[in-house]
PDB file of N, CA and C in Angstrom:
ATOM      1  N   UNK A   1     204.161 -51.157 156.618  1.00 64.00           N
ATOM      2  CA  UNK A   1     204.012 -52.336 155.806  1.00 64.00           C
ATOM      3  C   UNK A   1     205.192 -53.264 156.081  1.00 64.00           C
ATOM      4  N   UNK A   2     204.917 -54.398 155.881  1.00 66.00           N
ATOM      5  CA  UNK A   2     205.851 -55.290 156.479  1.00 66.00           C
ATOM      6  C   UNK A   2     205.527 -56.487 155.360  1.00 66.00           C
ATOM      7  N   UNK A   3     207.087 -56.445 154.258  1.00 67.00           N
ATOM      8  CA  UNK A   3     206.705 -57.892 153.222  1.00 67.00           C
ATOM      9  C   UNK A   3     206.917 -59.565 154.079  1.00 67.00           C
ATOM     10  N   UNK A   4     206.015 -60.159 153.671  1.00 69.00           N
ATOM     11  CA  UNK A   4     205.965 -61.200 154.196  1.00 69.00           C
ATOM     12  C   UNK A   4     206.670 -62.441 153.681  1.00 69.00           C
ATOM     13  N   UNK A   5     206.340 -63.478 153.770  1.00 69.00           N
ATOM     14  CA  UNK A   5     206.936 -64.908 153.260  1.00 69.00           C
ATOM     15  C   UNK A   5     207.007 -65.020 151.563  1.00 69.00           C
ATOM     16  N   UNK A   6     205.745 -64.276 151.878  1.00 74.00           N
ATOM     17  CA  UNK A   6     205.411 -64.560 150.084  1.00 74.00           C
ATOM     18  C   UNK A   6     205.605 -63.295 148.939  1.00 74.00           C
ATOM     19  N   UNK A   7     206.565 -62.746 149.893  1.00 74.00           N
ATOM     20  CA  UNK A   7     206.570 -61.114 148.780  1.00 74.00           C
ATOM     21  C   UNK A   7     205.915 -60.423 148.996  1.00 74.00           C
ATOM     22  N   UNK A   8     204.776 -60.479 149.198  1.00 76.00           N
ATOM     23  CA  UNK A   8     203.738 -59.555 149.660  1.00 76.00           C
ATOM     24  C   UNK A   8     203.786 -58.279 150.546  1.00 76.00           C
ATOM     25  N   UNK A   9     203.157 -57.731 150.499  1.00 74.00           N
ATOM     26  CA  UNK A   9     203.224 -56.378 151.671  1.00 74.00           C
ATOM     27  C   UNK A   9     202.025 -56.853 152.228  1.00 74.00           C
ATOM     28  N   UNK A  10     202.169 -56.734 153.685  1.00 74.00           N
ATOM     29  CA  UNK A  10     201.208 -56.116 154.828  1.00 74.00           C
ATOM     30  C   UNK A  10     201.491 -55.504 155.610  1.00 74.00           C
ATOM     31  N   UNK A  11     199.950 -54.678 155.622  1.00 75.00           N
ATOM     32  CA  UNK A  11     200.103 -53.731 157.108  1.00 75.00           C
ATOM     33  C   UNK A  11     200.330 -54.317 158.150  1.00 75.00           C
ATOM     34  N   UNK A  12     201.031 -53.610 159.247  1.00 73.00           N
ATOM     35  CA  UNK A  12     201.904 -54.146 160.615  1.00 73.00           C
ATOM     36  C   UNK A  12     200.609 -53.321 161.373  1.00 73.00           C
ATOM     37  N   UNK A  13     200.649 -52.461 160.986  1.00 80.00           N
ATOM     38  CA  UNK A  13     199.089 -51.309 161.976  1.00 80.00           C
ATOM     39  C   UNK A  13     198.640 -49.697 161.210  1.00 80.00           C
ATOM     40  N   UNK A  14     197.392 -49.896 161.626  1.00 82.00           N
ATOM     41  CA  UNK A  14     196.720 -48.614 160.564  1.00 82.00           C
ATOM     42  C   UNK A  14     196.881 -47.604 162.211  1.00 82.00           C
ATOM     43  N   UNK A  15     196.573 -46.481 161.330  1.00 88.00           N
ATOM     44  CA  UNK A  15     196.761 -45.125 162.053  1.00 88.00           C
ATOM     45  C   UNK A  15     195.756 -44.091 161.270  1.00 88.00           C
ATOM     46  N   UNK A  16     195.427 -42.848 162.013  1.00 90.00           N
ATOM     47  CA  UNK A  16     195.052 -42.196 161.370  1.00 90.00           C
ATOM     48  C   UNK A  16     195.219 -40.869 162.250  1.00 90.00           C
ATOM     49  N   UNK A  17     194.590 -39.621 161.853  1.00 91.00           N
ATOM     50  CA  UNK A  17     194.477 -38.566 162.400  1.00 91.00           C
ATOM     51  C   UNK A  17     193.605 -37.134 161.886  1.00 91.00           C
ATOM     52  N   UNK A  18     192.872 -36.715 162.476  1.00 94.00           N
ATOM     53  CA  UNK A  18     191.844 -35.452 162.270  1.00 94.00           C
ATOM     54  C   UNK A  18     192.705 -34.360 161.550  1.00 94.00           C
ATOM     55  N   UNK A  19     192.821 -34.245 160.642  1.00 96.00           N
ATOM     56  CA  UNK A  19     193.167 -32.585 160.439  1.00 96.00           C
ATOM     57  C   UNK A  19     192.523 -31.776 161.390  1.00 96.00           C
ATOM     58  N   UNK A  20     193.533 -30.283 162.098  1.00 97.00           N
ATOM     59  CA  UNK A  20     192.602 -29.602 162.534  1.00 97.00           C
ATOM     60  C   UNK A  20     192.034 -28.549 161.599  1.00 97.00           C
ATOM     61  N   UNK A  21     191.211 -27.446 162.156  1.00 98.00           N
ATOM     62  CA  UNK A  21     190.592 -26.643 161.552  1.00 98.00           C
ATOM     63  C   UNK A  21     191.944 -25.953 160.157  1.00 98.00           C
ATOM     64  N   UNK A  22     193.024 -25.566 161.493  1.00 97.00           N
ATOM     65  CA  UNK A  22     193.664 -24.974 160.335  1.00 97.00           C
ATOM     66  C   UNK A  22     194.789 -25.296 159.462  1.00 97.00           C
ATOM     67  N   UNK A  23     194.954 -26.840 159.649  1.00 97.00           N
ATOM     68  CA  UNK A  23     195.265 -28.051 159.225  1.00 97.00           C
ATOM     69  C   UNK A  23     194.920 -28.109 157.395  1.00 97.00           C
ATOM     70  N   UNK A  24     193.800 -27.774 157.288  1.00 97.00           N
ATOM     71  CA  UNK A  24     192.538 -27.990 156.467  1.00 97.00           C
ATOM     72  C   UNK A  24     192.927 -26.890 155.288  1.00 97.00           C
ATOM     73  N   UNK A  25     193.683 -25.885 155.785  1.00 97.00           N
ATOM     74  CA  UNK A  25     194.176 -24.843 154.835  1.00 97.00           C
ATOM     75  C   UNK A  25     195.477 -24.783 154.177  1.00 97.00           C
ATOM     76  N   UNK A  26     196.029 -26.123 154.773  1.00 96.00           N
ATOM     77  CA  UNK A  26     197.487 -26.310 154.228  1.00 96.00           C
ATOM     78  C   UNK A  26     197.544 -26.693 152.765  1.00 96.00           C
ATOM     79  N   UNK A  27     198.899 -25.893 151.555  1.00 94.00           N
ATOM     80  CA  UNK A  27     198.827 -26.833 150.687  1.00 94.00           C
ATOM     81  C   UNK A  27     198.889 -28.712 150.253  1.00 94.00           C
ATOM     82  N   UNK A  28     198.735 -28.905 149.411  1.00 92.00           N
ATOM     83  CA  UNK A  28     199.053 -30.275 149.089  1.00 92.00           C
ATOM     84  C   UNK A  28     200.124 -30.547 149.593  1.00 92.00           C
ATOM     85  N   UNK A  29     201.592 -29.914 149.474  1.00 90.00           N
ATOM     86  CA  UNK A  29     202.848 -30.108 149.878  1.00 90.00           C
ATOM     87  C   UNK A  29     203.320 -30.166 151.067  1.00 90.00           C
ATOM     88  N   UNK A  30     202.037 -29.030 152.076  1.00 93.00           N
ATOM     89  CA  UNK A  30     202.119 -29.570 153.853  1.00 93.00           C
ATOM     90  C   UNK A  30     201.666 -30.694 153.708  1.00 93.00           C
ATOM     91  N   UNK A  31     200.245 -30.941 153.594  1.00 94.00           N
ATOM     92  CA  UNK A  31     199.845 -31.797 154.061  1.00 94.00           C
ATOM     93  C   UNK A  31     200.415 -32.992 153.542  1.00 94.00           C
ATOM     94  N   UNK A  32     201.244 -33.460 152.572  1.00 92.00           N
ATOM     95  CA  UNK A  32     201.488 -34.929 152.499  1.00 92.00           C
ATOM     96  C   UNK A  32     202.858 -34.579 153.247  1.00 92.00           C
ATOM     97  N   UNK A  33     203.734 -33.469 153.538  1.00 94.00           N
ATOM     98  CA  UNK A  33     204.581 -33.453 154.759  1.00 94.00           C
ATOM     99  C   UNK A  33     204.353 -34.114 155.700  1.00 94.00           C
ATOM    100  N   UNK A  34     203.150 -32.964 156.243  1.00 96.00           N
ATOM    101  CA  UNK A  34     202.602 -33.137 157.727  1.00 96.00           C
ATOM    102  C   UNK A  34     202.215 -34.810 157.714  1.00 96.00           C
ATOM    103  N   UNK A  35     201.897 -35.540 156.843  1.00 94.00           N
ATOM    104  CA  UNK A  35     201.491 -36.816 157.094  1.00 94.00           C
ATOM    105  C   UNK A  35     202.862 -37.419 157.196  1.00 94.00           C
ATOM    106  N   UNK A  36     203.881 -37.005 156.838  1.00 94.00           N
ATOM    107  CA  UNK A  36     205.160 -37.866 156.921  1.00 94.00           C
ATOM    108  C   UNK A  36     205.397 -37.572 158.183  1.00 94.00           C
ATOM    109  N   UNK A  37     205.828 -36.663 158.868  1.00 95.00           N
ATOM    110  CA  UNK A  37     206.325 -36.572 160.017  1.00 95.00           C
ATOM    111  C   UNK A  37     205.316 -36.864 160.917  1.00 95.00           C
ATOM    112  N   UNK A  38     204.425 -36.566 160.901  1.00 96.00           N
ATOM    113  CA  UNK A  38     203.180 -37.684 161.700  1.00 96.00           C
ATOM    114  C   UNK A  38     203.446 -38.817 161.774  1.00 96.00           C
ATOM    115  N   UNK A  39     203.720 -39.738 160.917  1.00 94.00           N
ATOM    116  CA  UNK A  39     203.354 -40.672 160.498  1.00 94.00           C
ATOM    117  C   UNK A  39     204.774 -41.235 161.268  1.00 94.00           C
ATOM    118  N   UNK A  40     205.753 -40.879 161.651  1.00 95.00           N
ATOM    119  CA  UNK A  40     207.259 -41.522 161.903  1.00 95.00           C
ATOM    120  C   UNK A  40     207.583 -40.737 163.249  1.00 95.00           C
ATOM    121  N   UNK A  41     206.497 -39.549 163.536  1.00 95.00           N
ATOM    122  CA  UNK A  41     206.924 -39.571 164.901  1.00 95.00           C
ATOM    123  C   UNK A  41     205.751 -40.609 165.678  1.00 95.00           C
ATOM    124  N   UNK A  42     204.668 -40.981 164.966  1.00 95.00           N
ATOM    125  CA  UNK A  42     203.455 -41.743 165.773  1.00 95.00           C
ATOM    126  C   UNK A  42     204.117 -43.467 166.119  1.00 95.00           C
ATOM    127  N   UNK A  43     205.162 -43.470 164.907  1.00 93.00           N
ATOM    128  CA  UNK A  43     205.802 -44.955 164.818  1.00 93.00           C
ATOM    129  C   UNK A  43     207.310 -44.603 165.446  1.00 93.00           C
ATOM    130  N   UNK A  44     207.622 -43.592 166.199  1.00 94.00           N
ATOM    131  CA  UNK A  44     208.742 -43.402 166.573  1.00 94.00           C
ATOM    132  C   UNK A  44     209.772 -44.400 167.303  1.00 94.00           C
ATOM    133  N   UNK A  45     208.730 -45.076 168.100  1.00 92.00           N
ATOM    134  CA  UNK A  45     209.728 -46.566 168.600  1.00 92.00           C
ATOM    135  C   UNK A  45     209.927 -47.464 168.165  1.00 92.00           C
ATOM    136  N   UNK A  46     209.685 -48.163 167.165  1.00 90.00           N
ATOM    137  CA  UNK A  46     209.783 -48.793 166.229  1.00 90.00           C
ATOM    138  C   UNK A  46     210.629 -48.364 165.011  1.00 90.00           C
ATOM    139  N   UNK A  47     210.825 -46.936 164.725  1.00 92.00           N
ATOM    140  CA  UNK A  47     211.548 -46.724 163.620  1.00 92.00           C
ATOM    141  C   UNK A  47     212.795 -46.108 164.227  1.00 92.00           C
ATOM    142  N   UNK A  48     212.939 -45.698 165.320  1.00 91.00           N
ATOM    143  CA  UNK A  48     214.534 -45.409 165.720  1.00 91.00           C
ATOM    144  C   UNK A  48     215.755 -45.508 165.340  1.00 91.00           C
ATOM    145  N   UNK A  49     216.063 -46.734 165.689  1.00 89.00           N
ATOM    146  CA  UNK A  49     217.245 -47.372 165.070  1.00 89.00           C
ATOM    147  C   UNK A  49     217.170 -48.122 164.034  1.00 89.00           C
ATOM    148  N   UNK A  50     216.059 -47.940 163.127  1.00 91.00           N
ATOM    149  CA  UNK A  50     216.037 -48.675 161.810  1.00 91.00           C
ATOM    150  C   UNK A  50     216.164 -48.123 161.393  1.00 91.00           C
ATOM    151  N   UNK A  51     216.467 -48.577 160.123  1.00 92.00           N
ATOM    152  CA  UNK A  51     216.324 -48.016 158.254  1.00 92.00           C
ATOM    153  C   UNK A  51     215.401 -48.517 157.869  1.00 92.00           C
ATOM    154  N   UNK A  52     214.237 -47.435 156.998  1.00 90.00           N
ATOM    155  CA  UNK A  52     212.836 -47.633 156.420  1.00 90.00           C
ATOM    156  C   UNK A  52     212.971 -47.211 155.392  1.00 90.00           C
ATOM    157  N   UNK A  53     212.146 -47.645 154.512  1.00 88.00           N
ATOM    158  CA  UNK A  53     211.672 -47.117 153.365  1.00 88.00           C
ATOM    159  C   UNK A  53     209.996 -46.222 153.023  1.00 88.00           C
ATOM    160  N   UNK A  54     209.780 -44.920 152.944  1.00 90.00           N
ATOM    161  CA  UNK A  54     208.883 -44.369 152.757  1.00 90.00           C
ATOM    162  C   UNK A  54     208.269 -44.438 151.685  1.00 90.00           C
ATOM    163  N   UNK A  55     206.737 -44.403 151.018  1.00 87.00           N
ATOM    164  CA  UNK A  55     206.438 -44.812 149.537  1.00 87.00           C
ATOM    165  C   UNK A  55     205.629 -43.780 149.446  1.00 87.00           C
ATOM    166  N   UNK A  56     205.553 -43.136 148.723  1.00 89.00           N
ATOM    167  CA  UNK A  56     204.642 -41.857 148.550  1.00 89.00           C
ATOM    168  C   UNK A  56     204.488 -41.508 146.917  1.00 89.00           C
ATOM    169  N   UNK A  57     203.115 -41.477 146.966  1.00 89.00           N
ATOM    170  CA  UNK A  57     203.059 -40.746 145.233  1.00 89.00           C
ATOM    171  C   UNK A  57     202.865 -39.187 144.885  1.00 89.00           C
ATOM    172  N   UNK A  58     203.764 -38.420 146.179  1.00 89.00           N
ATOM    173  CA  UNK A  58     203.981 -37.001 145.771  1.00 89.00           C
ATOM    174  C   UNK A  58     205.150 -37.209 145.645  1.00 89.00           C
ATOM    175  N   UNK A  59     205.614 -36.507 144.551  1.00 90.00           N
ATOM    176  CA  UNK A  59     206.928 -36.610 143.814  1.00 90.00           C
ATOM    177  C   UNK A  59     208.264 -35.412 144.884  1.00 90.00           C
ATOM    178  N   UNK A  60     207.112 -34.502 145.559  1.00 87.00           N
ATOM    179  CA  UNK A  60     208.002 -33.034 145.902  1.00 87.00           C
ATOM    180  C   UNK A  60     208.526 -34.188 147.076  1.00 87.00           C
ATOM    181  N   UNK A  61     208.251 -34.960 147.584  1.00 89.00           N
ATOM    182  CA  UNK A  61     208.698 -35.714 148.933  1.00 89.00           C
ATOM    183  C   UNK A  61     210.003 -36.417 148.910  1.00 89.00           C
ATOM    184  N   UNK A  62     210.426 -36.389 147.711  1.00 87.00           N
ATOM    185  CA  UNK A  62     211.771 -37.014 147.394  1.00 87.00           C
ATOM    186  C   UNK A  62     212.980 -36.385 148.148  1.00 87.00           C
ATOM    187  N   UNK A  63     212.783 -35.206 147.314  1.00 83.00           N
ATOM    188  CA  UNK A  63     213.758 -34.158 147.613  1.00 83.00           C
ATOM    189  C   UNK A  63     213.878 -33.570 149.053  1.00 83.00           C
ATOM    190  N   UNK A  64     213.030 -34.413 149.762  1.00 81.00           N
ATOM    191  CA  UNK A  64     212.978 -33.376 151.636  1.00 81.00           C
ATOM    192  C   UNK A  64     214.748 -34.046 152.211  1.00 81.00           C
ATOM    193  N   UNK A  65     215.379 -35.067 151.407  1.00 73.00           N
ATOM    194  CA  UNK A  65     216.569 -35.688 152.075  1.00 73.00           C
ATOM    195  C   UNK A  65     217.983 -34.510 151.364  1.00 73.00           C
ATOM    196  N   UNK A  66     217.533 -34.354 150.701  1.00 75.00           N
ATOM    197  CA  UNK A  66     218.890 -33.056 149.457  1.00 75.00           C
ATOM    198  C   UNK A  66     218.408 -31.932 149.680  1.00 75.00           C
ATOM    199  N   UNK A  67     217.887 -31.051 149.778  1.00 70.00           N
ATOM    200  CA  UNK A  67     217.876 -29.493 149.698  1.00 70.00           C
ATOM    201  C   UNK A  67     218.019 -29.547 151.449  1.00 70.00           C
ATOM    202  N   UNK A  68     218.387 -28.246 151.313  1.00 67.00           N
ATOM    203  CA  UNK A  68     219.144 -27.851 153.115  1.00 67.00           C
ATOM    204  C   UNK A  68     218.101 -27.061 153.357  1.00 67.00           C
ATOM    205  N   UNK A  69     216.800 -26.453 152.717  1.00 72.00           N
ATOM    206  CA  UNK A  69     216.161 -25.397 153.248  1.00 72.00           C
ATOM    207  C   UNK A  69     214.838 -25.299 152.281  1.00 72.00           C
ATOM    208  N   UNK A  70     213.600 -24.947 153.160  1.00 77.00           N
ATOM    209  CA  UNK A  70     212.483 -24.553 152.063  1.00 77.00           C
ATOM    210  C   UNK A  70     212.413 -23.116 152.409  1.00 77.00           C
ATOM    211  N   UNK A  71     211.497 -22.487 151.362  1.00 83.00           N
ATOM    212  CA  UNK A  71     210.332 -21.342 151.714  1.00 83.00           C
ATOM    213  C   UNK A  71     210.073 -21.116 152.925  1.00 83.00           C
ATOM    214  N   UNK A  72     209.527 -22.470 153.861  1.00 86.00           N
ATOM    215  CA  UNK A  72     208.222 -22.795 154.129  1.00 86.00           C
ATOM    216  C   UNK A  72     208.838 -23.088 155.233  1.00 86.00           C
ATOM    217  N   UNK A  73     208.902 -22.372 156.730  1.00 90.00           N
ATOM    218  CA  UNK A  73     209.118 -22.515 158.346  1.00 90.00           C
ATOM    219  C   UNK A  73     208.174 -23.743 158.917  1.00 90.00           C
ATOM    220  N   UNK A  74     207.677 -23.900 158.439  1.00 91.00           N
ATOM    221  CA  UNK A  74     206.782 -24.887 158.686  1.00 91.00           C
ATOM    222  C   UNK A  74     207.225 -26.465 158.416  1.00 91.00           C
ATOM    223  N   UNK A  75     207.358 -25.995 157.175  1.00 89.00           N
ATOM    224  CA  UNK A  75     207.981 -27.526 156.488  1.00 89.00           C
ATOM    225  C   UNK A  75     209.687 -27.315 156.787  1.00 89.00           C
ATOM    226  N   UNK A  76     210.502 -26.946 157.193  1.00 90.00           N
ATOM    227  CA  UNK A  76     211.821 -26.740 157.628  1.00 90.00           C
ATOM    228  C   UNK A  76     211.769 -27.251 159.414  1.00 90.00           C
ATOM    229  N   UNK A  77     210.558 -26.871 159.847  1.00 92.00           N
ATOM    230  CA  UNK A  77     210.959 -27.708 161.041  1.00 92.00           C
ATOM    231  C   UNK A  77     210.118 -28.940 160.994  1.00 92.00           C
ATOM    232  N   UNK A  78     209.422 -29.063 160.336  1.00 92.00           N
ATOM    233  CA  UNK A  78     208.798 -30.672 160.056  1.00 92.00           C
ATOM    234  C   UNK A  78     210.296 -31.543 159.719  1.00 92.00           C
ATOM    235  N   UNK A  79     211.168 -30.841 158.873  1.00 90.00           N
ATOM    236  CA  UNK A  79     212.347 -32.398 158.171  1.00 90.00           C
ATOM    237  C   UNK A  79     213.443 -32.073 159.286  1.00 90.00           C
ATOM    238  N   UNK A  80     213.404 -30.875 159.882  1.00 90.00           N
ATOM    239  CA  UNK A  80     214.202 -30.751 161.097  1.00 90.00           C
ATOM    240  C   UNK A  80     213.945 -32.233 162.050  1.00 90.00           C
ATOM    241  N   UNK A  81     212.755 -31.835 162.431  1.00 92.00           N
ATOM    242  CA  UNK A  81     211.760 -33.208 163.153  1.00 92.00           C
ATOM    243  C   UNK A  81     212.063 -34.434 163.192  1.00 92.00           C
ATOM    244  N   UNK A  82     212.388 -34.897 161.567  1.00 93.00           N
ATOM    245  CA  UNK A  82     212.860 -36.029 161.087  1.00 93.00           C
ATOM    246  C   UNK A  82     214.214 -36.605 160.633  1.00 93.00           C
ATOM    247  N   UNK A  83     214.911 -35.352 160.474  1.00 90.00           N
ATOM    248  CA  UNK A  83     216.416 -35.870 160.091  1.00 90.00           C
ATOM    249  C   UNK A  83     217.175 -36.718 160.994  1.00 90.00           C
ATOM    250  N   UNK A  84     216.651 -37.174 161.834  1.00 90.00           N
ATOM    251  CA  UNK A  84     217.506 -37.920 162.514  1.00 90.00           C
ATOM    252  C   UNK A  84     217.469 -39.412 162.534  1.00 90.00           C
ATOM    253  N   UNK A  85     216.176 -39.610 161.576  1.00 95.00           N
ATOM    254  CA  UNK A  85     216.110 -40.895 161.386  1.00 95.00           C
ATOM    255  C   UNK A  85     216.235 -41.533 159.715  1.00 95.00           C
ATOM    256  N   UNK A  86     216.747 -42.883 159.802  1.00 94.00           N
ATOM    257  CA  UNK A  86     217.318 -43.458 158.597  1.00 94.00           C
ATOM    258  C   UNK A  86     216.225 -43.452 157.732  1.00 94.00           C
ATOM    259  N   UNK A  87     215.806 -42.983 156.690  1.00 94.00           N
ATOM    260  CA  UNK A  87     215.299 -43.287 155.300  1.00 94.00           C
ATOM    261  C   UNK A  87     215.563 -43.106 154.250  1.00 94.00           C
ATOM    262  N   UNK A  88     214.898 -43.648 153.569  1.00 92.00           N
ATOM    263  CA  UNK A  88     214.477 -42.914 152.280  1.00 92.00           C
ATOM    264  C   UNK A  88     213.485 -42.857 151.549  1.00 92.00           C
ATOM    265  N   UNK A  89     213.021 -42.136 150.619  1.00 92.00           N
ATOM    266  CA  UNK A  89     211.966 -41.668 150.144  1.00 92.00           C
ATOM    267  C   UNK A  89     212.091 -42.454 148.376  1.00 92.00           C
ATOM    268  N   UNK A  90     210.640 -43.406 148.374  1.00 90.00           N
ATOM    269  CA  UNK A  90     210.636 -43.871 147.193  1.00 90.00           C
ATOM    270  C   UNK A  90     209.654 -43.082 146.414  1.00 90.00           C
ATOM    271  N   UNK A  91     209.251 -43.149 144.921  1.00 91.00           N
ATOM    272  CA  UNK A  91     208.480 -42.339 144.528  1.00 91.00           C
ATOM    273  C   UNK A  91     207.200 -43.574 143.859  1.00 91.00           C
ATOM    274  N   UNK A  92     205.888 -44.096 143.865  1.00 88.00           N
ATOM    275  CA  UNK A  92     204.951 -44.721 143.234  1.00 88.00           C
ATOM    276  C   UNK A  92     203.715 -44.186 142.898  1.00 88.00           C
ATOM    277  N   UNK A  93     203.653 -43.941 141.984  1.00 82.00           N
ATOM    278  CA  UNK A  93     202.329 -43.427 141.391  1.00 82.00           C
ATOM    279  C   UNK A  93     201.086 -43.821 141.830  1.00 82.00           C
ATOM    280  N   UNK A  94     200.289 -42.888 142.104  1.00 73.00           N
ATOM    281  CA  UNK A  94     199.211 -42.547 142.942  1.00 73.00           C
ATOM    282  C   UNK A  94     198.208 -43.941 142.193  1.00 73.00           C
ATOM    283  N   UNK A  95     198.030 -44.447 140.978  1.00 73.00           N
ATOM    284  CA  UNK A  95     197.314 -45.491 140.757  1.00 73.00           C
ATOM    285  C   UNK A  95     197.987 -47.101 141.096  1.00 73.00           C
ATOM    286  N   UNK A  96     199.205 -46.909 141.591  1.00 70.00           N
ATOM    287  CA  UNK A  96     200.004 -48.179 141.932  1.00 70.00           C
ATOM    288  C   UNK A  96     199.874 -48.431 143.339  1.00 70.00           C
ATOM    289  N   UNK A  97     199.819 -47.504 143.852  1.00 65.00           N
ATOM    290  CA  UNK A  97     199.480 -47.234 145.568  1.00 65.00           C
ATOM    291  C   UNK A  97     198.328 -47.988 146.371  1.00 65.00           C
ATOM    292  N   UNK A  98     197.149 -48.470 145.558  1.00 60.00           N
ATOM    293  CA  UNK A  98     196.497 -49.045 145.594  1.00 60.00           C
ATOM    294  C   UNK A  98     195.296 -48.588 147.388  1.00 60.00           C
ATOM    295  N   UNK A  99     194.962 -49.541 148.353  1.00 54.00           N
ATOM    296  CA  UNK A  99     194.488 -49.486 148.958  1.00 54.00           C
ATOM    297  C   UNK A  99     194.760 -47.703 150.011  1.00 54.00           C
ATOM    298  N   UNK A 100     196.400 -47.765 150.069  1.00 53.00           N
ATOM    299  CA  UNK A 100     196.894 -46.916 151.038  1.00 53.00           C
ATOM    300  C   UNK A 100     196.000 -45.141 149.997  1.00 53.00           C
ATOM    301  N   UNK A 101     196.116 -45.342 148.995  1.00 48.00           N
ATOM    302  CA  UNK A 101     195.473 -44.288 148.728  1.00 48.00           C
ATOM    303  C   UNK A 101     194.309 -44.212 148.466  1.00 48.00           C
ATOM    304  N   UNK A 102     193.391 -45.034 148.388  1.00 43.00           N
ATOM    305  CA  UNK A 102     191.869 -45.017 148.809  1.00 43.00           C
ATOM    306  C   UNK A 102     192.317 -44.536 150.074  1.00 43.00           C
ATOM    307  N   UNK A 103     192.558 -44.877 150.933  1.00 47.00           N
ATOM    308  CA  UNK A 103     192.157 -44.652 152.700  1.00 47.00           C
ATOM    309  C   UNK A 103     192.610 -43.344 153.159  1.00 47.00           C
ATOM    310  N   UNK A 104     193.543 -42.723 152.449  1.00 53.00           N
ATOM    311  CA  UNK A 104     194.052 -41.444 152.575  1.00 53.00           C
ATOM    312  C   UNK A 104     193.164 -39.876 152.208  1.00 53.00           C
ATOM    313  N   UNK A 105     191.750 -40.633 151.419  1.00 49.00           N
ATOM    314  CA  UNK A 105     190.574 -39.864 150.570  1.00 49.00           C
ATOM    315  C   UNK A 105     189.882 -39.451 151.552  1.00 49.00           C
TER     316      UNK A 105
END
């Protein structure tokens, strides 16, 4: 998303991707992972040397920048994946989210 002249947000470019089969069995907490690190390695040249802001209305996504370690080998090398790039993680409720979470259904 990219705010414009007028305050506004727009999309810069849509993306998407298939879950695979066993994709499909991940909890809630992979999968809105797995969509983060998807989502910033698919935009990887573009987000390099920037600082972004991430917007997500899962709340557990906050915390992937402060804790040093999960459970979950999976999700430990997913933020492995990503620590090297500038963000941060905002938190907006899943009815404020508007379009981006229709399209995510």
């Amino acid at each position: 998303m990219h705010k414009s002249g007028n305050d506004k947000y727009q999309p810069i470019c849509w993306a998407s991707k298939k879950l695979t089969i066993a994709q499909t069995k991940y909890g809630i907490s992979e999968l809105e992972m797995l969509a983060l690190c998807w989502g910033i390695s698919k935009f990887a040249y573009e987000l390099k040397e920037r600082k972004f802001i991430v917007e997500t209305d899962h709340k557990a996504l906050l915390s992937i920048r402060d804790k040093l370690e999960y459970n979950n080998d999976r999700i430990n090398r997913w933020i492995e994946k990503i620590n090297n790039y500038d963000f941060k993680v905002n938190y907006i409720s899943g009815k404020n989210m508007g379009i981006a979470d229709f399209l995510s259904r």
